[in-house]
Amino acid sequence: MPHKLTGPLVRDLIVALLKDGELWQRPFVDAARHLLQVAVQHAHLSIATLWLRESATSSNLACVAAVDADKPGPGMEGQLINGDSCPVYIAALGRYRVLPVNDVSQHADCQELLKSYFEPQGVVSLLDATLRHRGELAGVLCLEQRGQKREWSETEIGFAADLVDLIGQLWLFSELRRRGELQALLLSIAPELGRDHSVEQLARLALSKLLLFYPGMRAAFFTYNAQARVVDLVAFDGEGLEQVFTPERRRLPVEGTVSGAAIAAGHIVQIPNFEQSAQASTSTGKVAAARGVRCAVGIPLIHEGQAIGTVTLWLRDRNALREEDLEAFELIATTFSVALANAHHVIELRHRTLHDALTGLPNRHKLLLDLQELMNERNGQAEPAGMGLMLLKLRQLEQVHHALGRANGDRLVQLLASKADGLATSLGCQTYRLGEDELAIVNPGHLAPGMAREAANRIQEALQEPVELGGLTLIMRTRAGSAKYPDHAQSAGELLRCADLALQQAVETQAQRARYTPEMQGAGPKAMELLADLSRALEGEELQLWLQPKLSLATGQLSGCEALLRWPHAIHGWIAPDRIVQVAENGDLIERLTMWVARRAIAELEQFDAVGLGISISINVSTYNLMDVQFPDKLQQLLASHGLAPRRLRLEITETALMSDPARASEVVARLAGMGFAVEVDDFGTGYSSMAYLRRLPLAAIKIDRTFVAEMVSSEQDRLITQAMIKLAHGLQLSVVAEGIEDEATAALLRDAGCDEGQGWLYGKAMPLQQFLAWAADRKP
């Protein structure tokens, strides 16, 4: 039969395959087999096969897909070419991108396989195209001819190269999809990390999740007792393990076991020939080997550098696992380790969230909780007992870090914190560490005013005593600011703010100590001036709302815009948006600021409608707004008064805001979504949320942070991470917006990855309303 594979036909075939959405959703082997069928049919071949390396360290090639025009069925799939027995052929594959051989019987690179493969298969000519990963040989596409020898044309050689490139893309895509599925598995476990599971409940959950992803495995979960050098079985899952782990085999010495090998190594251990290993000689190992176990994997569960447990996996097929699977187990091990530590140490973990890691002192969050609890106890009293708060700033700490190094600086902080805590405790007070160079002392009210002042003096003087460190004698200086409840404040946050104003006053005036007075509200440094200016600006027209366009990456059409704050301050010039929000949050103006932005955005939506521009506006929502359960009602009433639908106002919320109080944030987000608002997660990838948490929220979109987008062209890692985030988001029915797009190459990568919308300087910077309307008018088709 004549071979009429032309250049245009090859081009049309490859383009059609690239556009075949169903092909890209198939499992990799099925997709590869389809490509082999296309090759056999259109290039009139006898056989087409795809071989992949067994592992990164092996030169063996395993047949994963095969199509034989003369022998329908799987045929050669599963066969193995031993790389050690054909080094010349393997070396040739390493040299050539495409290896065309018209006569295998006469070609030097094919002699090693002549008797074992080519002659039994009747192959006389071959066209091998190599698959590479990170520059190394990863596999080979073999196009073979029986019967009459074949002279391969340039078009056929090019077809083989195009086909193997497409297979490589499918392989990478399948790995991304597999990792996405693995990520989904891990994220499905993530919500359990914060729950109060018993170790047994956690172990059963972990194994059930693991075996969902790796069906056919058998697995066991152990905790590790380092002192006794034993592992204790917690749970197992898989056929036949009840015979392996009889009641007398629930506690095992680590020596000679798979668990012991993993703990000793400190990383995942794979034992591919289990029945011949030392571990198979133990009592449990003998039973496992007798029941067909041929490969074992030990996964150590390590928390804070210490082994706390293991997961052991058993398989019947010694070659079933790939390098990618072991990488997946590394991620699983991390998740399981955290979960096990959580199950063991729920109280300890809570302690850590409320205490400073360096000094062990309670932190800022614990201070606010304790202050509020003390105030609540006093609120019912006719004359509530007073309570004092003193903030201490350690001066020159940064100079110590620079001169003596971070380690000595940290040691100095520990010494001073310990000294302050010892004195405070002896006086019945509590010490906290609020920041790098800031301590807090709470006098719960039992010290009389004179004694409280004396106690403050003693603590401050003690901190200024000479300290020997790094071969030097250091004399630290401190500044202090104090405030009192109920004289100066009625809430914990307010009391802390008053003490902070007093501390700022002491720093500004270089006084050793300052006590809060109401006059400090208007006489503070720049932050207080800005607070007053911002309050006035919210009443007038000084603040501005600029708009940055969002475009549909698929069509290039304007799809929306983001509203960005601008403040041209009369004295200080342009104030950064982040600074505006910081000042508003610190001064309890954030609700007013958010509603100002919402009102201005609605006014601009009305301007849009007047010129026939029916797009939405996105506004940013603060952590404080999410804590306000009445916030959704306020927004809804504002929109209703202007006759606008909630969908026209998209709300962007950062991951940090969502995670500050997940329960309250979930309630407010659910109410907003129920009213018809589109809620988006801004700066996705930079916070601490997980897809498992996000999928429980009625979100509309995620917005990938510019830090991932900026390096997509030059960084393969950022590109793969971004592609994975897009796929995971789409799997959760979320739209994806990318910010920070500055060039067409980045836009093309995002478009190819399926990203829905984009914004950035490539399309337009933020601009005032009239300029935006003119820009939008110019883009109308």
XYZ file of N, CA, C and O in Angstrom, residues 277-350:
296
model
N 14.396 -9.569 51.210
C 14.996 -8.579 52.099
C 15.112 -9.089 53.527
O 14.493 -10.094 53.899
N 15.910 -8.372 54.312
C 16.052 -8.717 55.730
C 14.729 -8.545 56.459
O 14.419 -9.283 57.407
N 13.920 -7.582 56.011
C 12.632 -7.337 56.677
C 11.669 -8.512 56.520
O 10.765 -8.696 57.331
N 11.850 -9.311 55.478
C 10.977 -10.461 55.257
C 11.274 -11.608 56.217
O 10.503 -12.578 56.276
N 12.381 -11.510 56.960
C 12.739 -12.596 57.889
C 12.085 -12.444 59.256
O 12.150 -13.360 60.079
N 11.431 -11.276 59.532
C 10.731 -11.104 60.799
C 9.425 -11.895 60.761
O 8.977 -12.343 59.701
N 8.781 -11.990 61.913
C 7.548 -12.772 61.965
C 6.459 -12.169 61.080
O 5.775 -12.874 60.338
N 6.317 -10.855 61.154
C 5.308 -10.221 60.291
C 5.749 -10.253 58.836
O 4.930 -10.426 57.932
N 7.046 -10.074 58.583
C 7.552 -10.077 57.215
C 7.348 -11.410 56.528
O 7.008 -11.469 55.333
N 7.529 -12.496 57.260
C 7.331 -13.821 56.675
C 5.883 -14.018 56.246
O 5.609 -14.542 55.154
N 4.959 -13.595 57.101
C 3.538 -13.755 56.760
C 3.190 -12.884 55.552
O 2.470 -13.310 54.645
N 3.715 -11.670 55.527
C 3.434 -10.763 54.403
C 3.984 -11.324 53.104
O 3.305 -11.322 52.065
N 5.223 -11.815 53.133
C 5.818 -12.369 51.915
C 5.056 -13.592 51.448
O 4.870 -13.803 50.241
N 4.599 -14.411 52.399
C 3.836 -15.607 52.034
C 2.503 -15.258 51.387
O 1.929 -16.083 50.657
N 2.009 -14.061 51.640
C 0.751 -13.618 51.044
C 0.959 -12.744 49.803
O 0.098 -11.968 49.423
N 2.127 -12.857 49.208
C 2.351 -12.259 47.899
C 2.923 -10.867 47.886
O 2.977 -10.228 46.830
N 3.376 -10.356 49.048
C 3.964 -9.019 49.054
C 5.331 -9.074 48.376
O 6.191 -9.862 48.755
N 5.513 -8.220 47.360
C 6.774 -8.199 46.613
C 7.477 -6.848 46.714
O 8.613 -6.702 46.297
N 6.779 -5.863 47.231
C 7.381 -4.529 47.375
C 6.801 -3.894 48.637
O 5.601 -4.024 48.902
N 7.658 -3.241 49.414
C 7.211 -2.553 50.625
C 7.765 -1.142 50.628
O 8.864 -0.886 50.114
N 6.990 -0.236 51.200
C 7.410 1.164 51.320
C 7.199 1.599 52.763
O 6.110 1.412 53.321
N 8.232 2.148 53.358
C 8.133 2.695 54.707
C 8.151 4.209 54.656
O 9.065 4.813 54.084
N 7.121 4.834 55.213
C 6.994 6.294 55.194
C 7.100 6.796 56.636
O 6.186 6.580 57.439
N 8.217 7.439 56.972
C 8.323 7.950 58.350
C 7.478 9.216 58.518
O 7.413 10.059 57.626
N 6.821 9.321 59.638
C 6.051 10.520 59.968
C 6.895 11.330 60.935
O 7.094 10.936 62.088
N 7.411 12.453 60.441
C 8.390 13.235 61.200
C 7.801 14.595 61.511
O 7.321 15.299 60.612
N 7.844 14.952 62.767
C 7.323 16.261 63.193
C 8.393 16.945 64.020
O 8.907 16.386 64.994
N 8.756 18.174 63.595
C 9.778 18.952 64.280
C 11.068 18.155 64.428
O 11.731 18.179 65.462
N 11.415 17.442 63.363
C 12.682 16.723 63.313
C 12.691 15.388 64.023
O 13.714 14.689 64.015
N 11.577 14.990 64.621
C 11.527 13.735 65.365
C 10.495 12.791 64.751
O 9.389 13.209 64.403
N 10.866 11.516 64.616
C 9.917 10.516 64.118
C 8.854 10.280 65.181
O 9.163 10.040 66.354
N 7.582 10.353 64.764
C 6.489 10.117 65.706
C 5.600 8.963 65.254
O 4.687 8.569 65.974
N 5.863 8.419 64.083
C 5.069 7.307 63.580
C 5.536 6.902 62.203
O 6.496 7.466 61.652
N 4.882 5.910 61.633
C 5.190 5.468 60.270
C 3.907 4.975 59.608
O 2.944 4.588 60.274
N 3.932 5.007 58.271
C 2.934 4.310 57.473
C 3.688 3.322 56.603
O 4.672 3.690 55.953
N 3.258 2.057 56.614
C 3.892 1.029 55.797
C 2.915 0.572 54.723
O 1.742 0.336 55.008
N 3.422 0.486 53.494
C 2.618 0.057 52.353
C 3.188 -1.236 51.792
O 4.401 -1.420 51.734
N 2.283 -2.128 51.360
C 2.713 -3.389 50.735
C 2.019 -3.538 49.384
O 0.828 -3.230 49.252
N 2.766 -4.040 48.382
C 2.222 -4.252 47.045
C 2.629 -5.623 46.529
O 3.697 -6.142 46.878
N 1.796 -6.165 45.666
C 2.124 -7.451 45.043
C 3.100 -7.282 43.877
O 3.825 -8.205 43.539
N 3.068 -6.099 43.243
C 3.905 -5.839 42.072
C 5.105 -5.008 42.503
O 4.960 -3.885 42.973
N 6.310 -5.532 42.335
C 7.496 -4.821 42.789
C 7.822 -3.613 41.910
O 8.621 -2.765 42.284
N 7.216 -3.524 40.730
C 7.490 -2.419 39.817
C 6.296 -1.460 39.686
O 6.222 -0.695 38.732
N 5.364 -1.532 40.615
C 4.132 -0.751 40.470
C 4.330 0.735 40.736
O 3.590 1.563 40.223
N 5.345 1.076 41.540
C 5.521 2.471 41.929
C 6.535 3.175 41.038
O 7.550 2.586 40.652
N 6.232 4.448 40.735
C 7.148 5.277 39.970
C 7.765 6.326 40.887
O 7.367 6.477 42.042
N 8.728 7.051 40.347
C 9.366 8.112 41.122
C 8.343 9.152 41.555
O 8.399 9.680 42.662
N 7.365 9.427 40.669
C 6.338 10.408 40.990
C 5.498 9.971 42.183
O 5.029 10.789 42.964
N 5.303 8.646 42.306
C 4.529 8.143 43.443
C 5.269 8.387 44.753
O 4.676 8.758 45.762
N 6.591 8.159 44.719
C 7.367 8.381 45.930
C 7.368 9.854 46.307
O 7.338 10.202 47.494
N 7.408 10.744 45.294
C 7.291 12.177 45.584
C 5.931 12.489 46.201
O 5.818 13.319 47.106
N 4.905 11.795 45.697
C 3.565 11.994 46.256
C 3.526 11.545 47.717
O 2.917 12.199 48.565
N 4.196 10.425 48.011
C 4.217 9.929 49.386
C 4.910 10.928 50.321
O 4.587 11.004 51.503
N 5.883 11.682 49.776
C 6.531 12.706 50.599
C 5.508 13.745 51.052
O 5.476 14.165 52.208
N 4.645 14.174 50.110
C 3.602 15.139 50.463
C 2.611 14.531 51.449
O 2.180 15.170 52.403
N 2.241 13.280 51.187
C 1.304 12.599 52.084
C 1.902 12.485 53.480
O 1.219 12.695 54.489
N 3.200 12.162 53.538
C 3.858 12.007 54.838
C 3.806 13.307 55.627
O 3.566 13.308 56.840
N 4.018 14.425 54.937
C 3.966 15.721 55.620
C 2.581 15.965 56.211
O 2.433 16.382 57.366
N 1.556 15.687 55.404
C 0.182 15.898 55.868
C -0.151 14.988 57.041
O -0.699 15.420 58.053
N 0.192 13.704 56.905
C -0.103 12.761 57.979
C 0.669 13.105 59.257
O 0.169 12.924 60.362
N 1.911 13.585 59.079
C 2.718 13.925 60.253
C 2.073 15.042 61.049
O 1.984 14.972 62.279
N 1.617 16.079 60.332
C 0.952 17.192 61.011
C -0.321 16.707 61.683
O -0.635 17.080 62.817
N -1.048 15.858 60.974
C -2.302 15.357 61.540
C -2.056 14.533 62.796
O -2.781 14.649 63.785
N -1.023 13.683 62.768
C -0.721 12.861 63.935
C -0.257 13.732 65.097
O -0.663 13.519 66.247
N 0.603 14.705 64.782
C 1.044 15.609 65.843
C -0.143 16.364 66.423
O -0.212 16.603 67.632
N -1.087 16.712 65.556
C -2.282 17.417 66.034
C -3.093 16.530 66.963
O -3.582 16.980 68.002
N -3.219 15.262 66.575
C -3.978 14.339 67.415
C -3.293 14.136 68.767
O -3.949 13.992 69.794
N -1.956 14.106 68.752
C -1.201 13.927 69.999
C -1.193 15.193 70.851
O -1.177 15.136 72.077
N -1.154 16.344 70.169
C -0.836 17.573 70.898
C -1.823 18.701 70.615
O -1.435 19.812 70.277
N -3.089 18.444 70.734
C -4.074 19.510 70.509
C -3.834 20.662 71.490
O -3.814 21.840 71.104
N -3.616 20.344 72.726
C -3.379 21.388 73.728
C -2.069 22.108 73.458
O -1.974 23.343 73.548
N -1.039 21.321 73.078
C 0.265 21.927 72.807
C 0.178 22.873 71.614
O 0.763 23.966 71.618
N -0.552 22.460 70.575
C -0.681 23.311 69.390
C -1.426 24.599 69.726
O -1.084 25.674 69.230
N -2.442 24.484 70.557
C -3.160 25.700 70.967
C -2.215 26.612 71.754
O -2.221 27.833 71.582
